[in-house]
């Protein structure tokens, strides 16, 4: 993984970054419903789990947009990662707790799915908040709340407000007419992302869902 430094003095986003980081520090979240009718039917036809499909799609879209890979490193320097990997939550039904696991990302879905299955085999029953240790710095937080079809979701992070990477949360899919929809929320830092970028995130997810036969 490579962290590419950004020269803020020549960066076209400099005034927005400085305003939303130093003067009006803020994050925002957006929630949209993605039509997964075709996608869910395809996963059932192929007998593959939907959650890793969701994780793969989110990670693929994040890796296609540099705004979602832009952050500060441990020394406070601004830059972006060449590639992000997913760090996702799993639920333990026995005690109603969750753990976080990270999985190496692969462009090919089935290579990623194999990595996911291996990690679940090794760490799926580890009941610790971090089931798989040594999470890489280029990890993107992904979670799911499959018990509720929410219309909005927001995380309140009480730190210094410099966490710039997006946080993605999926909900319970639901029927609307003859279609199935999945609510997905993305929370971003306004210093590196605007409404346009968040909208592109959802548009690309919908495109992947519509074109699932090309990569599943």
Coordinates of N, CA and C in Angstrom, one line a residue:
X1 N 0.8 -1.2 0.0 CA 0.0 0.0 0.0 C 0.9 1.2 0.0
X2 N 0.5 2.2 -0.8 CA 1.3 3.5 -0.9 C 0.4 4.7 -0.5
X3 N 1.0 5.5 0.3 CA 0.3 6.8 0.7 C 0.9 7.9 -0.1
X4 N 0.2 8.5 -1.0 CA 0.6 9.5 -1.9 C 0.4 10.9 -1.3
X5 N 1.4 11.6 -1.0 CA 1.3 13.0 -0.4 C 0.7 14.0 -1.4
X6 N -0.2 14.8 -0.9 CA -0.8 15.9 -1.7 C -0.1 17.2 -1.3
X7 N 0.3 18.0 -2.4 CA 0.8 19.3 -2.2 C -0.4 20.2 -2.0
X8 N -0.7 20.6 -0.8 CA -1.9 21.4 -0.6 C -1.9 22.7 -1.2
X9 N -0.7 23.3 -1.5 CA -0.6 24.6 -2.1 C -1.0 24.6 -3.6
X10 N -0.9 23.4 -4.2 CA -1.3 23.3 -5.6 C -2.6 22.5 -5.8
X11 N -3.1 22.1 -4.7 CA -4.3 21.3 -4.7 C -5.5 22.1 -5.0
X12 N -6.4 21.7 -6.0 CA -7.5 22.6 -6.3 C -8.6 22.6 -5.2
X13 N -8.5 21.7 -4.3 CA -9.5 21.7 -3.2 C -9.0 22.4 -2.0
X14 N -7.9 23.1 -2.0 CA -7.3 23.7 -0.9 C -8.3 24.6 -0.1
X15 N -9.0 25.6 -0.8 CA -9.8 26.4 0.0 C -11.0 25.7 0.7
X16 N -11.5 24.7 0.1 CA -12.6 23.9 0.7 C -12.1 23.1 1.9
X17 N -10.9 22.5 1.7 CA -10.3 21.7 2.7 C -10.0 22.5 4.0
X18 N -9.4 23.7 3.8 CA -9.1 24.5 4.9 C -10.3 25.1 5.6
X19 N -11.3 25.4 4.8 CA -12.6 25.9 5.4 C -13.2 24.8 6.3
X20 N -13.4 23.6 5.7 CA -14.2 22.6 6.5 C -13.4 21.8 7.5
X21 N -12.1 22.1 7.5 CA -11.2 21.4 8.5 C -10.8 22.4 9.6
X22 N -10.6 23.7 9.2 CA -10.1 24.6 10.2 C -11.1 25.7 10.7
X23 N -12.1 26.0 9.9 CA -13.0 27.1 10.2 C -14.4 26.5 10.6
X24 N -14.9 25.7 9.7 CA -16.3 25.1 10.0 C -16.1 23.6 9.9
X25 N -15.5 23.0 10.8 CA -15.2 21.6 10.8 C -16.5 20.8 10.9
X26 N -16.7 19.9 9.8 CA -18.0 19.2 9.8 C -17.9 17.9 9.0
X27 N -18.8 17.0 9.3 CA -19.0 15.8 8.4 C -20.5 15.9 8.0
X28 N -20.8 15.1 7.1 CA -22.2 14.9 6.7 C -22.5 13.5 6.2
X29 N -23.7 13.1 6.3 CA -24.1 11.8 5.9 C -25.3 11.9 4.9
X30 N -25.3 10.9 4.0 CA -26.4 10.7 3.0 C -26.8 9.3 3.0
X31 N -28.1 9.1 2.9 CA -28.7 7.7 2.8 C -29.5 7.6 1.5
X32 N -29.3 6.5 0.8 CA -30.1 6.3 -0.4 C -30.5 4.8 -0.5
X33 N -31.5 4.5 -1.2 CA -32.0 3.1 -1.4 C -31.5 2.6 -2.8
X34 N -30.7 1.5 -2.8 CA -30.2 1.0 -4.0 C -31.1 -0.2 -4.4
X35 N -31.5 -0.2 -5.6 CA -32.3 -1.3 -6.2 C -31.4 -2.5 -6.4
X36 N -31.7 -3.6 -5.5 CA -30.8 -4.8 -5.6 C -31.7 -6.0 -6.1
X37 N -32.8 -5.7 -6.8 CA -33.6 -6.8 -7.2 C -32.8 -7.8 -8.1
X38 N -32.2 -7.3 -9.1 CA -31.4 -8.2 -10.0 C -30.2 -8.8 -9.3
X39 N -29.5 -8.0 -8.4 CA -28.3 -8.4 -7.7 C -28.6 -9.5 -6.8
X40 N -29.7 -9.4 -6.0 CA -30.0 -10.4 -5.0 C -30.4 -11.7 -5.6
X41 N -31.2 -11.6 -6.8 CA -31.6 -12.8 -7.5 C -30.3 -13.5 -8.0
X42 N -29.3 -12.8 -8.5 CA -28.1 -13.4 -9.0 C -27.3 -14.1 -7.9
X43 N -27.2 -13.5 -6.7 CA -26.5 -14.1 -5.6 C -27.2 -15.4 -5.2
X44 N -28.5 -15.4 -5.2 CA -29.2 -16.6 -4.8 C -29.1 -17.7 -5.8
X45 N -29.1 -17.3 -7.1 CA -28.9 -18.2 -8.2 C -27.5 -18.9 -8.1
X46 N -26.5 -18.1 -7.6 CA -25.1 -18.6 -7.6 C -24.8 -19.2 -6.2
X47 N -25.7 -19.1 -5.2 CA -25.6 -19.6 -3.9 C -24.4 -19.0 -3.2
X48 N -24.3 -17.6 -3.3 CA -23.2 -16.9 -2.6 C -23.9 -15.9 -1.6
X49 N -23.2 -15.6 -0.5 CA -23.7 -14.7 0.5 C -23.7 -13.3 0.0
X50 N -24.8 -12.6 0.5 CA -24.9 -11.2 0.0 C -24.0 -10.2 0.7
X51 N -23.7 -10.4 2.0 CA -22.9 -9.5 2.7 C -21.5 -9.2 2.1
X52 N -20.8 -10.3 1.7 CA -19.5 -10.0 1.1 C -19.6 -9.4 -0.3
X53 N -20.8 -9.6 -0.9 CA -21.0 -8.9 -2.2 C -21.2 -7.4 -1.9
X54 N -21.9 -7.1 -0.9 CA -22.1 -5.7 -0.5 C -20.7 -5.0 -0.1
X55 N -19.9 -5.8 0.6 CA -18.6 -5.3 1.0 C -17.7 -5.0 -0.2
X56 N -17.7 -6.0 -1.1 CA -16.9 -5.9 -2.3 C -17.4 -4.6 -3.1
X57 N -18.7 -4.5 -3.3 CA -19.2 -3.3 -4.1 C -18.7 -2.0 -3.5
X58 N -18.9 -1.9 -2.2 CA -18.5 -0.6 -1.6 C -17.0 -0.4 -1.7
X59 N -16.2 -1.4 -1.5 CA -14.8 -1.2 -1.6 C -14.4 -0.9 -3.0
X60 N -15.0 -1.5 -4.0 CA -14.7 -1.2 -5.4 C -15.0 0.3 -5.8
X61 N -16.1 0.8 -5.3 CA -16.5 2.1 -5.6 C -15.6 3.1 -4.9
X62 N -15.2 2.8 -3.6 CA -14.3 3.7 -2.9 C -13.0 3.7 -3.6
X63 N -12.5 2.6 -4.2 CA -11.2 2.6 -4.9 C -11.2 3.3 -6.2
X64 N -12.4 3.6 -6.7 CA -12.6 4.3 -8.0 C -12.6 5.8 -7.8
X65 N -12.7 6.3 -6.5 CA -12.9 7.7 -6.3 C -11.8 8.2 -5.3
X66 N -10.9 9.0 -5.7 CA -9.8 9.4 -4.9 C -10.2 10.2 -3.6
X67 N -11.4 10.8 -3.7 CA -11.9 11.6 -2.6 C -12.2 10.7 -1.4
X68 N -12.5 9.4 -1.6 CA -12.8 8.5 -0.6 C -11.6 7.8 0.0
X69 N -10.4 8.1 -0.6 CA -9.1 7.5 -0.2 C -8.2 8.6 0.4
X70 N -8.7 9.8 0.5 CA -7.9 10.9 1.0 C -8.1 11.0 2.5
X71 N -6.9 11.2 3.2 CA -6.9 11.3 4.7 C -5.6 11.9 5.1
X72 N -5.4 12.0 6.4 CA -4.2 12.4 7.1 C -3.4 11.2 7.6
X73 N -2.1 11.2 7.4 CA -1.4 10.0 7.9 C -1.0 10.3 9.4
X74 N -0.3 9.4 10.0 CA 0.1 9.5 11.4 C 0.8 10.7 11.7
X75 N 1.5 11.3 10.7 CA 2.2 12.5 11.0 C 1.4 13.8 10.6
X76 N 0.2 13.6 10.3 CA -0.7 14.7 10.0 C -0.6 15.3 8.6
X77 N 0.1 14.5 7.7 CA 0.3 14.9 6.3 C -0.9 14.5 5.5
X78 N -1.3 15.3 4.6 CA -2.5 15.0 3.7 C -2.0 14.2 2.5
X79 N -2.8 13.2 2.2 CA -2.5 12.4 1.0 C -3.6 11.4 0.7
X80 N -3.4 10.5 -0.2 CA -4.4 9.5 -0.5 C -3.7 8.1 -0.7
X81 N -4.5 7.1 -0.4 CA -4.0 5.7 -0.5 C -4.2 5.2 -2.0
X82 N -3.3 4.4 -2.5 CA -3.5 3.8 -3.8 C -4.7 2.9 -3.8
X83 N -4.9 2.2 -2.7 CA -6.0 1.3 -2.6 C -6.5 1.1 -1.2
X84 N -7.8 1.0 -1.0 CA -8.4 0.7 0.3 C -8.8 -0.7 0.4
X85 N -8.8 -1.2 1.6 CA -9.3 -2.6 1.9 C -10.5 -2.4 2.9
X86 N -11.4 -3.4 2.9 CA -12.6 -3.3 3.8 C -12.3 -3.8 5.2
X87 N -12.8 -3.0 6.2 CA -12.8 -3.4 7.6 C -14.2 -3.5 8.0
X88 N -14.8 -4.6 8.2 CA -16.2 -4.8 8.3 C -16.6 -5.5 9.6
X89 N -17.8 -5.2 10.0 CA -18.3 -5.8 11.3 C -19.1 -7.1 11.0
X90 N -19.0 -8.1 11.9 CA -19.8 -9.3 11.9 C -20.5 -9.4 13.2
X91 N -21.6 -10.0 13.2 CA -22.5 -10.1 14.4 C -22.4 -11.5 15.1
X92 N -22.3 -11.6 16.4 CA -22.3 -12.8 17.1 C -23.7 -13.0 17.8
X93 N -24.5 -13.9 17.2 CA -25.8 -14.0 17.7 C -25.9 -14.6 19.1
X94 N -24.8 -15.3 19.5 CA -24.9 -16.0 20.8 C -24.9 -14.9 22.0
X95 N -24.1 -13.9 21.9 CA -24.1 -12.9 22.9 C -24.5 -11.5 22.5
X96 N -24.9 -11.4 21.2 CA -25.4 -10.1 20.6 C -24.3 -9.0 20.6
X97 N -23.1 -9.4 20.4 CA -22.0 -8.5 20.2 C -21.5 -8.5 18.8
X98 N -20.5 -7.7 18.5 CA -19.9 -7.7 17.1 C -18.4 -7.7 17.2
X99 N -17.8 -8.0 16.1 CA -16.4 -8.0 15.9 C -16.1 -7.3 14.6
X100 N -14.8 -6.8 14.5 CA -14.4 -6.3 13.2 C -13.3 -7.1 12.6
X101 N -13.5 -7.4 11.3 CA -12.5 -8.2 10.5 C -12.1 -7.4 9.3
X102 N -10.9 -7.4 8.9 CA -10.5 -6.8 7.6 C -10.0 -7.9 6.7
X103 N -10.3 -7.7 5.4 CA -10.0 -8.7 4.4 C -9.2 -8.0 3.2
X104 N -8.2 -8.7 2.7 CA -7.5 -8.2 1.5 C -8.4 -8.0 0.3
X105 N -8.3 -6.9 -0.3 CA -9.2 -6.6 -1.5 C -8.6 -7.1 -2.8
X106 N -9.4 -7.6 -3.6 CA -9.1 -8.1 -4.9 C -10.0 -7.5 -6.0
X107 N -9.6 -7.1 -7.1 CA -10.4 -6.5 -8.1 C -11.4 -7.6 -8.6
X108 N -10.9 -8.8 -8.8 CA -11.8 -9.9 -9.2 C -12.7 -10.3 -8.0
X109 N -14.0 -10.4 -8.2 CA -14.9 -10.6 -7.0 C -14.6 -12.0 -6.4
X110 N -14.4 -13.0 -7.2 CA -14.3 -14.4 -6.6 C -13.0 -14.6 -5.9
X111 N -11.9 -13.8 -6.3 CA -10.7 -13.8 -5.5 C -10.9 -13.2 -4.1
X112 N -11.7 -12.1 -4.2 CA -12.0 -11.4 -2.9 C -12.9 -12.3 -2.0
X113 N -13.9 -12.9 -2.7 CA -14.8 -13.8 -1.9 C -14.0 -15.0 -1.2
X114 N -13.0 -15.5 -1.9 CA -12.2 -16.5 -1.3 C -11.5 -16.0 -0.1
X115 N -10.9 -14.8 -0.2 CA -10.3 -14.1 0.9 C -11.2 -13.9 2.1
X116 N -12.5 -13.5 1.8 CA -13.5 -13.3 2.8 C -13.8 -14.6 3.5
X117 N -14.0 -15.7 2.7 CA -14.4 -17.0 3.3 C -13.2 -17.5 4.3
X118 N -12.0 -17.3 3.8 CA -10.9 -17.7 4.6 C -10.8 -16.9 6.0
X119 N -11.0 -15.6 5.9 CA -11.0 -14.8 7.1 C -12.2 -15.1 8.0
X120 N -13.3 -15.4 7.5 CA -14.5 -15.8 8.3 C -14.2 -17.2 9.0
X121 N -13.5 -18.0 8.3 CA -13.2 -19.3 8.9 C -12.2 -19.2 10.0
X122 N -11.2 -18.3 9.9 CA -10.2 -18.1 10.9 C -10.7 -17.2 12.0
X123 N -11.5 -16.2 11.7 CA -11.8 -15.2 12.8 C -13.2 -15.0 13.0
X124 N -14.1 -15.7 12.3 CA -15.5 -15.4 12.5 C -16.1 -15.7 13.8
X125 N -15.4 -16.6 14.6 CA -15.9 -17.0 15.9 C -15.1 -16.3 17.0
X126 N -14.2 -15.4 16.7 CA -13.4 -14.7 17.7 C -14.2 -13.6 18.3
X127 N -14.6 -13.7 19.5 CA -15.5 -12.7 20.1 C -14.8 -11.6 20.8
X128 N -14.1 -10.8 20.0 CA -13.4 -9.6 20.4 C -13.7 -8.5 19.5
X129 N -13.6 -7.3 20.0 CA -14.0 -6.1 19.1 C -13.2 -6.1 17.8
X130 N -11.9 -6.5 17.9 CA -11.0 -6.6 16.7 C -10.6 -8.1 16.6
X131 N -11.4 -8.8 15.8 CA -11.2 -10.3 15.7 C -9.9 -10.6 15.0
X132 N -9.6 -9.8 14.0 CA -8.3 -9.9 13.2 C -7.5 -8.7 13.5
X133 N -6.3 -8.9 14.1 CA -5.5 -7.9 14.5 C -4.7 -7.2 13.4
X134 N -4.0 -6.1 13.8 CA -3.1 -5.4 12.9 C -3.8 -4.9 11.6
X135 N -4.9 -4.2 11.9 CA -5.7 -3.6 10.8 C -4.8 -2.6 10.0
X136 N -4.7 -2.8 8.7 CA -3.8 -1.8 7.9 C -4.4 -0.4 8.0
X137 N -3.6 0.6 7.8 CA -4.0 2.0 7.8 C -4.9 2.3 6.7
X138 N -4.9 1.6 5.6 CA -5.7 1.9 4.4 C -7.0 1.1 4.5
X139 N -7.6 1.0 5.6 CA -8.9 0.2 5.8 C -10.1 1.2 5.8
X140 N -11.1 0.8 5.2 CA -12.3 1.6 5.1 C -13.4 0.9 6.0
X141 N -14.0 1.7 6.9 CA -15.0 1.1 7.8 C -16.4 0.8 7.1
X142 N -16.8 -0.5 7.2 CA -18.1 -0.9 6.6 C -18.8 -1.7 7.7
X143 N -20.1 -1.4 7.8 CA -20.9 -2.2 8.7 C -22.3 -2.4 8.2
X144 N -23.1 -3.2 8.9 CA -24.5 -3.5 8.4 C -25.4 -3.6 9.6
X145 N -26.6 -3.1 9.5 CA -27.6 -3.2 10.5 C -28.8 -3.9 9.8
X146 N -28.8 -5.2 9.7 CA -29.7 -5.9 8.9 C -31.1 -6.1 9.5
X147 N -31.3 -5.5 10.7 CA -32.6 -5.7 11.4 C -33.5 -4.5 11.1
X148 N -33.0 -3.4 10.5 CA -33.9 -2.2 10.3 C -33.6 -1.6 9.0
X149 N -34.7 -1.3 8.3 CA -34.7 -0.5 7.0 C -34.7 0.9 7.3
X150 N -33.6 1.5 7.6 CA -33.6 2.9 8.1 C -33.7 3.9 6.9
X151 N -34.1 5.1 7.2 CA -34.2 6.1 6.1 C -33.1 7.1 6.3
X152 N -32.3 7.0 7.4 CA -31.2 7.9 7.6 C -30.4 7.3 8.7
X153 N -29.1 7.5 8.6 CA -28.1 7.0 9.7 C -27.0 8.0 9.8
X154 N -26.6 8.2 11.1 CA -25.5 9.2 11.3 C -24.7 8.7 12.5
X155 N -23.4 8.8 12.3 CA -22.4 8.4 13.4 C -21.9 9.7 14.0
X156 N -21.8 9.7 15.3 CA -21.3 10.9 16.0 C -19.9 10.5 16.6
X157 N -18.8 10.9 15.9 CA -17.5 10.6 16.4 C -16.9 11.7 17.2
X158 N -16.7 11.5 18.4 CA -16.2 12.5 19.4 C -14.6 12.4 19.5
X159 N -14.0 13.0 18.5 CA -12.5 13.1 18.5 C -12.2 14.5 18.0
X160 N -11.0 14.7 17.5 CA -10.6 16.0 17.0 C -11.2 16.4 15.7
X161 N -12.0 15.5 15.1 CA -12.7 15.8 13.8 C -11.8 15.8 12.6
X162 N -10.7 15.0 12.7 CA -9.8 14.9 11.5 C -9.8 13.5 10.9
X163 N -10.8 12.7 11.2 CA -11.0 11.4 10.5 C -11.7 11.7 9.2
X164 N -10.9 11.6 8.1 CA -11.4 12.0 6.8 C -12.0 10.9 5.9
X165 N -11.8 9.7 6.2 CA -12.3 8.6 5.4 C -13.8 8.4 5.6
X166 N -14.4 7.9 4.5 CA -15.9 7.7 4.7 C -16.2 6.4 5.5
X167 N -17.4 6.4 6.1 CA -17.9 5.3 6.9 C -19.2 4.9 6.2
X168 N -19.3 3.6 5.9 CA -20.5 3.1 5.1 C -21.2 2.1 5.9
X169 N -22.6 2.3 5.9 CA -23.4 1.4 6.7 C -24.6 0.9 5.8
X170 N -24.8 -0.4 5.8 CA -26.0 -0.9 5.1 C -27.1 -1.3 6.1
X171 N -28.3 -1.3 5.6 CA -29.5 -1.7 6.4 C -30.2 -2.9 5.9
X172 N -31.4 -3.1 6.4 CA -32.2 -4.3 6.0 C -32.9 -4.0 4.6
X173 N -32.7 -4.9 3.7 CA -33.4 -4.6 2.4 C -34.9 -4.8 2.5
X174 N -35.7 -4.2 1.7 CA -37.1 -4.2 1.8 C -37.8 -4.2 0.4
X175 N -39.0 -4.6 0.4 CA -39.8 -4.7 -0.8 C -40.5 -3.3 -1.0
X176 N -40.6 -2.9 -2.3 CA -41.4 -1.8 -2.7 C -41.9 -2.1 -4.1
X177 N -43.2 -2.5 -4.1 CA -43.8 -2.9 -5.3 C -43.1 -4.3 -5.7
X178 N -42.6 -4.4 -6.9 CA -42.0 -5.7 -7.3 C -40.5 -5.6 -7.2
X179 N -40.0 -4.6 -6.5 CA -38.5 -4.5 -6.4 C -38.0 -4.6 -5.0
X180 N -36.7 -4.9 -4.8 CA -36.1 -4.9 -3.5 C -35.1 -3.8 -3.4
X181 N -35.1 -3.1 -2.3 CA -34.2 -2.0 -2.1 C -33.3 -2.2 -0.9
X182 N -32.1 -1.7 -0.9 CA -31.2 -1.8 0.2 C -30.8 -0.4 0.6
X183 N -31.2 0.1 1.9 CA -30.7 1.4 2.3 C -29.2 1.4 2.7
X184 N -28.5 2.3 2.2 CA -27.1 2.5 2.4 C -26.8 3.9 2.8
X185 N -26.0 4.1 3.9 CA -25.6 5.4 4.3 C -24.1 5.5 4.2
X186 N -23.7 6.7 3.8 CA -22.3 7.1 3.8 C -22.1 8.3 4.6
X187 N -21.1 8.3 5.4 CA -20.7 9.5 6.2 C -19.3 9.9 5.7
X188 N -19.2 11.2 5.4 CA -17.9 11.7 4.9 C -17.6 13.0 5.6
X189 N -16.3 13.4 5.4 CA -15.8 14.7 6.0 C -15.9 15.7 4.8
X190 N -16.5 16.8 5.1 CA -16.7 17.8 4.1 C -15.4 18.5 3.6
X191 N -14.4 18.3 4.4 CA -13.1 18.8 3.9 C -12.6 18.1 2.7
X192 N -13.0 16.9 2.4 CA -12.5 16.1 1.3 C -13.6 15.7 0.3
X193 N -14.8 15.8 0.8 CA -16.0 15.3 0.0 C -17.1 16.2 0.0
X194 N -17.8 16.4 -1.1 CA -19.0 17.2 -1.2 C -20.2 16.3 -1.6
X195 N -21.4 17.0 -1.7 CA -22.6 16.2 -2.1 C -22.4 15.5 -3.4
X196 N -21.6 16.1 -4.3 CA -21.4 15.5 -5.6 C -20.7 14.2 -5.5
X197 N -19.7 14.1 -4.7 CA -18.9 12.9 -4.5 C -19.8 11.8 -3.8
X198 N -20.6 12.2 -2.8 CA -21.5 11.2 -2.2 C -22.5 10.7 -3.2
X199 N -23.0 11.6 -4.0 CA -24.0 11.2 -5.0 C -23.4 10.2 -6.0
X200 N -22.1 10.4 -6.4 CA -21.4 9.5 -7.3 C -21.2 8.2 -6.7
X201 N -21.0 8.2 -5.4 CA -20.9 6.9 -4.7 C -22.1 6.0 -4.9
X202 N -23.3 6.6 -4.7 CA -24.6 5.9 -4.8 C -24.8 5.5 -6.3
X203 N -24.5 6.4 -7.2 CA -24.7 6.1 -8.6 C -23.9 5.0 -9.1
X204 N -22.6 4.9 -8.6 CA -21.8 3.8 -9.0 C -22.2 2.5 -8.3
X205 N -22.7 2.5 -7.1 CA -23.2 1.3 -6.5 C -24.4 0.8 -7.3
X206 N -25.3 1.7 -7.7 CA -26.5 1.3 -8.4 C -26.0 0.7 -9.8
X207 N -25.0 1.3 -10.4 CA -24.5 0.7 -11.7 C -24.0 -0.7 -11.5
X208 N -23.2 -0.9 -10.4 CA -22.7 -2.3 -10.2 C -23.8 -3.3 -9.9
X209 N -24.8 -2.8 -9.2 CA -26.0 -3.7 -8.9 C -26.7 -4.0 -10.2
X210 N -26.9 -3.1 -11.1 CA -27.6 -3.3 -12.3 C -26.8 -4.2 -13.3
X211 N -25.5 -4.0 -13.2 CA -24.6 -4.8 -14.1 C -23.9 -6.0 -13.5
X212 N -24.6 -6.5 -12.5 CA -24.0 -7.6 -11.7 C -23.6 -8.9 -12.5
X213 N -24.4 -9.1 -13.6 CA -24.1 -10.3 -14.4 C -22.7 -10.2 -15.0
X214 N -22.1 -9.0 -15.1 CA -20.8 -8.8 -15.8 C -19.7 -9.1 -14.8
X215 N -19.9 -9.1 -13.5 CA -18.8 -9.4 -12.6 C -19.1 -10.5 -11.6
X216 N -20.3 -11.0 -11.5 CA -20.7 -12.1 -10.7 C -20.7 -13.4 -11.5

